[in-house]
Tab-separated table of C-alpha atoms in Angstrom:
chain	number	residue	atom	x	y	z
A	22	MET	CA	156.453	48.023	50.809
A	23	TYR	CA	155.120	46.796	53.798
A	24	LEU	CA	158.095	49.076	55.378
A	25	GLN	CA	156.807	51.876	53.034
A	26	GLU	CA	154.061	51.713	54.413
A	27	GLN	CA	155.386	50.909	58.313
A	28	GLU	CA	157.044	54.082	57.757
A	29	THR	CA	154.315	56.212	56.811
A	30	ASP	CA	152.906	55.383	59.923
A	31	THR	CA	155.773	55.749	62.397
A	32	LEU	CA	156.289	59.375	60.656
A	33	ILE	CA	152.281	60.296	60.901
A	34	ALA	CA	152.037	58.543	64.428
A	35	LYS	CA	155.098	61.152	65.208
A	36	GLN	CA	153.608	64.264	63.945
A	37	SER	CA	150.365	62.977	65.267
A	38	ALA	CA	152.100	63.026	69.030
A	39	ALA	CA	153.957	66.679	68.441
A	40	SER	CA	150.465	67.886	67.509
A	41	ILE	CA	148.973	66.224	70.555
A	42	LYS	CA	152.307	67.913	72.091
A	43	ASP	CA	152.020	71.312	71.567
A	44	THR	CA	148.142	71.358	71.933
A	45	VAL	CA	148.373	70.278	75.473
A	46	LYS	CA	151.076	72.831	75.583
A	47	HIS	CA	148.973	75.613	74.830
A	48	CYS	CA	145.752	74.820	76.862
A	49	THR	CA	147.683	74.441	79.703
A	50	GLN	CA	148.816	77.923	79.942
A	51	TYR	CA	143.779	77.983	80.761
A	52	GLN	CA	144.384	76.538	83.572
A	53	GLY	CA	142.719	77.864	87.098
A	54	ALA	CA	139.704	79.585	88.187
A	55	GLU	CA	139.658	82.888	88.048
A	56	THR	CA	137.414	84.375	91.537
A	57	TRP	CA	135.941	87.113	90.262
A	58	LYS	CA	134.620	85.330	87.535
A	59	SER	CA	133.122	81.737	89.453
A	60	PHE	CA	132.084	83.991	91.629
A	61	PHE	CA	129.883	86.161	89.137
A	62	GLN	CA	128.792	82.541	86.742
A	63	LEU	CA	127.253	81.201	90.558
A	64	SER	CA	125.428	84.149	91.876
A	65	THR	CA	124.083	84.863	89.199
A	66	THR	CA	122.670	81.629	87.672
A	67	LEU	CA	121.570	80.820	91.089
A	68	ALA	CA	119.579	83.910	91.434
A	69	LEU	CA	118.367	83.340	88.310
A	70	PHE	CA	116.920	79.529	88.909
A	71	PHE	CA	115.482	80.854	92.244
A	72	ALA	CA	113.794	83.486	90.552
A	73	THR	CA	112.603	81.513	87.835
A	74	CYS	CA	110.831	78.565	90.163
A	75	GLY	CA	110.097	80.811	92.393
A	76	ALA	CA	108.570	83.185	88.838
A	77	MET	CA	106.382	79.273	88.414
A	78	VAL	CA	105.396	78.470	92.117
A	79	TYR	CA	102.900	82.046	91.657
A	80	LEU	CA	102.275	81.514	88.245
A	81	SER	CA	101.319	77.850	89.405
A	82	GLN	CA	98.739	79.104	91.507
A	83	ILE	CA	97.362	81.225	88.422
A	84	SER	CA	97.856	78.928	85.705
A	85	TYR	CA	99.968	75.430	85.729
A	86	LEU	CA	99.987	75.971	82.036
A	87	ALA	CA	102.148	78.885	82.483
A	88	THR	CA	104.243	77.640	84.244
A	89	THR	CA	104.908	75.545	81.784
A	90	LEU	CA	106.936	77.944	79.784
A	91	LEU	CA	109.202	78.445	81.927
A	92	MET	CA	110.683	74.946	82.783
A	93	LEU	CA	112.682	74.501	80.061
A	94	PRO	CA	115.126	78.034	81.256
A	95	ALA	CA	114.811	76.552	84.731
A	96	ALA	CA	116.504	73.056	83.160
A	97	GLY	CA	118.198	74.583	80.997
A	98	LEU	CA	119.825	76.952	84.706
A	99	LEU	CA	120.203	73.527	86.470
A	100	ILE	CA	122.154	72.003	84.141
A	101	ARG	CA	123.830	75.086	83.689
A	102	ILE	CA	124.819	75.218	87.012
A	103	PHE	CA	125.421	71.130	87.743
A	104	ILE	CA	128.615	72.142	84.786
A	105	PHE	CA	129.693	74.518	87.799
A	106	GLN	CA	129.069	71.143	89.888
A	107	HIS	CA	131.177	69.577	87.304
A	108	ASP	CA	133.632	71.605	87.587
A	109	CYS	CA	134.464	71.570	91.174
A	110	GLY	CA	134.740	68.033	90.520
A	111	HIS	CA	137.980	68.751	88.590
A	112	GLY	CA	139.426	71.644	90.838
A	113	ALA	CA	139.079	74.038	88.037
A	114	PHE	CA	135.930	76.141	89.654
A	115	TRP	CA	137.866	77.418	92.425
A	116	ASN	CA	141.859	77.842	93.455
A	117	SER	CA	140.929	75.682	96.750
A	118	LYS	CA	139.840	72.818	97.178
A	119	LYS	CA	138.086	72.613	100.065
A	120	ALA	CA	136.261	76.072	98.131
A	121	ASN	CA	135.826	73.380	95.322
A	122	GLU	CA	134.654	70.717	97.628
A	123	TRP	CA	132.126	72.541	99.713
A	124	THR	CA	130.815	74.413	96.353
A	125	GLY	CA	130.336	71.274	95.908
A	126	ARG	CA	128.420	68.969	98.036
A	127	ALA	CA	125.494	72.616	98.412
A	128	LEU	CA	124.970	71.850	94.517
A	129	SER	CA	124.391	68.304	94.954
A	130	VAL	CA	121.063	69.360	96.869
A	131	LEU	CA	120.004	71.148	93.909
A	132	THR	CA	121.443	68.179	91.021
A	133	VAL	CA	120.435	65.591	93.144
A	134	THR	CA	123.616	64.369	92.574
A	135	PRO	CA	125.736	62.630	95.991
A	136	TYR	CA	129.373	65.283	94.681
A	137	ASP	CA	131.815	62.870	96.322
A	138	PHE	CA	130.494	59.767	94.523
A	139	TRP	CA	130.471	61.574	91.684
A	140	ARG	CA	133.928	62.983	91.816
A	141	ARG	CA	135.608	59.948	91.691
A	142	SER	CA	133.149	57.960	89.404
A	143	HIS	CA	133.801	60.753	86.573
A	144	ASN	CA	137.132	61.142	87.499
A	145	MET	CA	137.954	57.271	86.652
A	146	HIS	CA	135.743	57.810	83.999
A	147	HIS	CA	138.343	60.511	82.408
A	148	ALA	CA	141.181	58.365	83.011
A	149	THR	CA	140.479	56.309	81.014
A	150	SER	CA	138.079	57.075	78.295
A	151	GLY	CA	138.904	54.956	74.829
A	152	ASP	CA	141.122	52.397	76.950
A	153	LEU	CA	139.197	48.994	75.671
A	154	ASP	CA	141.066	46.678	78.589
A	155	ARG	CA	139.889	49.751	81.085
A	156	ARG	CA	136.134	51.212	80.498
A	157	SER	CA	134.403	51.872	83.924
A	158	ILE	CA	132.206	53.598	85.568
A	159	GLY	CA	131.369	57.096	84.423
A	160	GLY	CA	130.560	56.403	81.238
A	161	ILE	CA	127.627	54.351	78.548
A	162	ASP	CA	128.297	51.288	78.124
A	163	THR	CA	130.013	50.737	74.883
A	164	ILE	CA	131.145	47.291	73.808
A	165	THR	CA	132.500	46.130	70.686
A	166	ALA	CA	131.470	43.873	67.639
A	167	GLN	CA	133.604	41.182	68.453
A	168	GLU	CA	132.170	41.693	72.089
A	169	TYR	CA	128.815	40.884	70.938
A	170	ARG	CA	128.866	38.285	68.240
A	171	ALA	CA	130.172	36.324	71.359
A	172	LEU	CA	127.474	37.244	73.615
A	173	PRO	CA	124.595	34.824	74.093
A	174	LYS	CA	121.048	35.794	71.997
A	175	GLY	CA	119.566	36.898	75.698
A	176	LYS	CA	122.573	39.098	76.755
A	177	GLN	CA	122.387	40.766	73.046
A	178	ARG	CA	118.893	41.317	73.339
A	179	ALA	CA	119.766	43.198	76.740
A	180	TYR	CA	122.394	45.750	74.973
A	181	ARG	CA	119.762	46.176	71.773
A	182	ILE	CA	117.287	47.011	74.733
A	183	TYR	CA	120.394	48.926	77.165
A	184	ARG	CA	121.568	50.822	73.970
A	185	ASN	CA	117.517	51.192	73.026
A	186	PRO	CA	117.411	55.950	72.915
A	187	LEU	CA	114.288	55.187	74.501
A	188	VAL	CA	115.206	53.289	77.084
A	189	LEU	CA	119.431	54.982	77.316
A	190	LEU	CA	118.291	58.346	77.611
A	191	ILE	CA	114.347	59.182	77.416
A	192	PHE	CA	114.654	56.384	81.051
A	193	GLY	CA	117.583	55.954	82.146
A	194	THR	CA	118.337	59.252	82.555
A	195	PRO	CA	115.749	60.577	85.076
A	196	PHE	CA	115.678	56.382	86.795
A	197	PHE	CA	120.256	57.612	87.008
A	198	THR	CA	118.803	60.683	88.250
A	199	ILE	CA	116.266	60.371	90.341
A	200	ILE	CA	116.675	56.830	91.745
A	201	SER	CA	118.966	55.039	90.990
A	202	GLN	CA	122.199	58.331	92.649
A	203	ARG	CA	120.395	57.384	96.583
A	204	PHE	CA	122.072	54.345	96.750
A	205	PRO	CA	125.955	53.476	95.976
A	206	LEU	CA	125.824	51.410	93.098
A	207	THR	CA	129.204	50.949	91.370
A	208	SER	CA	129.173	48.353	89.123
A	209	GLY	CA	127.629	47.967	85.250
A	210	ALA	CA	124.761	46.370	83.388
A	211	GLY	CA	127.470	43.409	82.187
A	212	PHE	CA	128.212	43.410	79.607
A	213	TYR	CA	131.912	43.962	79.626
A	214	GLU	CA	134.347	41.518	81.673
A	215	GLY	CA	137.020	43.086	83.540
A	216	TYR	CA	134.653	46.832	84.198
A	217	LYS	CA	136.467	48.883	86.319
A	218	THR	CA	134.257	51.145	89.428
A	219	LEU	CA	134.818	51.770	93.088
A	220	ALA	CA	134.165	49.632	96.257
A	221	VAL	CA	130.443	50.200	97.625
A	222	SER	CA	132.323	51.304	101.148
A	223	SER	CA	134.401	54.130	99.489
A	224	VAL	CA	130.974	56.337	97.958
A	225	TRP	CA	128.213	55.086	100.400
A	226	LYS	CA	128.675	57.874	103.085
A	227	SER	CA	128.598	60.370	99.718
A	228	VAL	CA	125.046	58.670	99.019
A	229	MET	CA	123.868	58.677	102.242
A	230	LEU	CA	124.800	62.134	103.884
A	231	THR	CA	123.232	63.649	100.450
A	232	ASN	CA	120.183	61.824	100.652
A	233	ILE	CA	120.085	63.340	104.338
A	234	SER	CA	120.657	66.133	102.672
A	235	LEU	CA	117.620	66.134	100.714
A	236	ILE	CA	115.246	65.108	103.181
A	237	ILE	CA	116.136	68.318	104.575
A	238	PHE	CA	116.533	70.787	102.025
A	239	TYR	CA	113.144	69.034	100.087
A	240	GLY	CA	110.713	68.818	103.550
A	241	SER	CA	111.886	72.348	104.331
A	242	LEU	CA	110.697	73.393	101.394
A	243	ALA	CA	107.299	71.393	100.922
A	244	ALA	CA	106.766	72.324	104.377
A	245	ILE	CA	106.787	75.950	103.151
A	246	ILE	CA	105.038	75.919	99.413
A	247	GLY	CA	103.242	71.969	99.014
A	248	TRP	CA	104.349	68.800	98.042
A	249	SER	CA	101.950	69.389	95.213
A	250	PRO	CA	103.493	72.560	93.699
A	251	LEU	CA	107.312	71.011	94.481
A	252	LEU	CA	106.309	68.130	92.896
A	253	THR	CA	104.601	69.337	89.826
A	254	ILE	CA	107.240	71.377	89.658
A	255	PHE	CA	110.666	70.224	90.356
A	256	LEU	CA	110.178	67.394	89.161
A	257	PRO	CA	109.497	67.863	85.849
A	258	ILE	CA	112.662	70.444	85.699
A	259	LEU	CA	115.063	67.587	87.350
A	260	ILE	CA	113.739	65.200	84.559
A	261	ILE	CA	114.059	68.050	81.580
A	262	THR	CA	117.917	68.156	83.205
A	263	ALA	CA	118.984	64.281	83.406
A	264	TRP	CA	117.093	64.499	79.858
A	265	ILE	CA	119.344	67.378	78.378
A	266	GLY	CA	122.330	65.915	80.694
A	267	GLY	CA	121.953	62.690	79.205
A	268	TRP	CA	122.215	63.354	75.445
A	269	LEU	CA	124.997	65.830	76.515
A	270	PHE	CA	126.807	63.352	77.701
A	271	TYR	CA	126.080	60.603	74.757
A	272	ILE	CA	127.442	62.465	72.159
A	273	GLN	CA	130.883	63.401	73.570
A	274	HIS	CA	131.509	59.989	72.789
A	275	GLN	CA	129.579	57.928	71.207
A	276	PHE	CA	130.288	59.294	67.523
A	277	GLU	CA	131.510	57.477	64.514
A	278	ASP	CA	134.787	59.078	64.337
A	279	ALA	CA	135.315	58.508	68.023
A	280	HIS	CA	139.009	56.989	69.761
A	281	TRP	CA	139.102	53.435	71.502
A	282	GLN	CA	142.172	51.453	71.495
A	283	ARG	CA	143.436	48.894	73.010
A	284	ASN	CA	145.714	48.907	76.240
A	285	GLU	CA	149.363	48.171	74.557
A	286	ASN	CA	148.251	51.619	72.231
A	287	TRP	CA	146.155	53.511	74.095
A	288	ASN	CA	147.344	57.168	74.760
A	289	ALA	CA	145.711	59.471	77.497
A	290	GLN	CA	146.762	62.531	75.446
A	291	GLU	CA	145.580	61.233	72.587
A	292	ALA	CA	141.975	59.623	74.456
A	293	ALA	CA	140.715	62.785	75.392
A	294	LEU	CA	141.129	65.041	72.686
A	295	HIS	CA	139.842	62.185	69.181
A	296	GLY	CA	138.314	60.195	71.826
A	297	SER	CA	135.525	63.558	72.866
A	298	SER	CA	133.847	65.505	70.734
A	299	TYR	CA	132.627	69.576	69.768
A	300	TYR	CA	129.900	69.539	69.731
A	301	VAL	CA	128.486	73.162	68.222
A	302	LEU	CA	126.473	75.255	69.533
A	303	HIS	CA	124.026	78.282	69.251
A	304	PRO	CA	125.830	80.963	71.723
A	305	ILE	CA	122.787	81.394	74.263
A	306	LEU	CA	122.626	77.032	74.262
A	307	GLN	CA	126.392	77.109	74.852
A	308	TRP	CA	126.057	79.724	78.230
A	309	PHE	CA	123.533	77.223	79.267
A	310	THR	CA	125.321	73.642	79.025
A	311	GLY	CA	128.587	75.610	80.481
A	312	ASN	CA	130.626	75.889	77.444
A	313	ILE	CA	130.774	71.566	77.878
A	314	GLY	CA	129.988	70.904	74.277
A	315	LEU	CA	134.318	71.356	74.350
A	316	HIS	CA	134.809	68.988	75.021
A	317	HIS	CA	138.272	67.740	73.882
A	318	ILE	CA	138.925	70.472	75.131
A	319	HIS	CA	138.362	69.755	77.809
A	320	HIS	CA	139.145	65.627	78.225
A	321	LEU	CA	142.524	67.606	77.709
A	322	CYS	CA	142.330	69.861	80.010
A	323	SER	CA	140.270	69.507	83.061
A	324	ARG	CA	141.222	71.678	84.696
A	325	ILE	CA	140.552	74.652	82.182
A	326	PRO	CA	137.159	76.469	83.844
A	327	ASN	CA	133.876	76.627	81.874
A	328	TYR	CA	134.712	80.605	81.193
A	329	LYS	CA	137.683	79.874	80.294
A	330	LEU	CA	137.524	76.491	77.531
A	331	GLN	CA	136.252	79.322	74.252
A	332	GLU	CA	138.905	81.369	74.801
A	333	CYS	CA	141.249	78.119	74.761
A	334	MET	CA	139.860	77.210	71.062
A	335	ASP	CA	139.828	80.784	69.386
A	336	THR	CA	143.283	80.915	70.184
A	337	MET	CA	143.801	78.052	68.746
A	338	PRO	CA	141.787	77.776	65.102
A	339	GLU	CA	142.996	73.920	64.537
A	340	LEU	CA	140.434	72.900	67.772
A	341	LYS	CA	137.277	74.144	65.537
A	342	ASN	CA	137.514	70.937	63.125
A	343	ILE	CA	138.739	67.899	65.547
A	344	ASN	CA	135.039	66.025	65.815
A	345	ARG	CA	133.003	68.700	65.239
A	346	LEU	CA	129.868	67.537	65.381
A	347	THR	CA	126.073	70.430	64.646
A	348	LEU	CA	122.486	69.166	65.427
A	349	ARG	CA	121.462	67.956	62.996
A	350	ASP	CA	125.417	65.384	63.486
A	351	SER	CA	124.204	65.064	66.853
A	352	LEU	CA	121.353	62.926	65.774
A	353	ASP	CA	122.780	60.518	63.400
A	354	CYS	CA	124.717	59.185	67.011
A	355	LEU	CA	122.015	57.542	67.984
A	356	ARG	CA	122.683	55.286	65.462
A	357	PHE	CA	126.156	53.377	66.568
A	358	LYS	CA	126.156	51.577	68.475
A	359	LEU	CA	129.547	49.541	68.453
A	360	TRP	CA	133.174	49.835	68.217
A	361	ASP	CA	134.921	47.694	65.200
A	362	GLU	CA	138.746	46.725	66.047
A	363	GLU	CA	138.565	47.111	62.477
A	364	GLN	CA	137.572	50.020	61.069
A	365	ASN	CA	138.295	51.741	64.155
A	366	LYS	CA	134.647	53.771	64.163
A	367	MET	CA	131.307	53.133	65.973
A	368	VAL	CA	128.585	50.906	63.809
A	369	PRO	CA	124.742	50.514	63.935
A	370	PHE	CA	124.124	46.855	64.209
A	371	SER	CA	122.332	46.786	61.161
A	372	ALA	CA	126.529	46.398	59.748
A	373	ILE	CA	127.225	43.374	61.857
């Protein structure tokens, strides 16, 4: 019986490997940017964003309440701009390395994200995603049920606080975006030994140059429109953007049937495809979020620009059935805090 089970597991593993290989072959056909599409996306989105912000500044002179009606669309456009910066970090937005680098850096003044620091940490996240022995910077700190049990009571409480949605998402995402990114912080939360990170010396330049750019850009803007409109309009947009972006990042890997393995059993392509979700959104929301909900495809083949992800999935329909999450499903993901190695799934604290 044991030998039969072993043979069955081996057969399933081979079938899975073959399936992933076919999926990778399909997805790589969509790599590479189309310059005119990237230019059209960038120019139209920036124009809409600046027009919306301009309208908010004008309306603020009449009624601040009127400006709040445009805050959510403006935040949605800023999310879309961040996706372009994200694509630049993967070398997917333009076919030129320099064009990707300088576009990504220029967009930092709007996203307030140090591009080169973010690019390096995010690519480390891609390289280690789903590997329990190489958890790293660029992701949400996640520990196993066994590791949680072994923590002192004080650290258990700290982890519970860290994973509380109010702390992690409502407070944490704006704090990280606006405050933490002003410093070359490269350490984890301290719940896991062996955390992979970056040397501070390799990222401080990116952080400091971004800070200087922000001072010049927003100082000049304040001199034109005043500090009050700047703080009461752009700051709320930035906070809402951080909430939306943080939520998207959270549900991309923190769902029940996620994929984590010890390094000896870890496979990069399997972890990419099965450890990332497919977030089913309304077409309007999908437009604002730059198709990032098709995250399983993105993690499998990060050189695919955002505007080709939907076509990639449409031409291989089975991709629509992998880690599919609806809006309602995604709310349930807030319960999951730990990875259970015995059950191979994310579990809530109540499970242990």
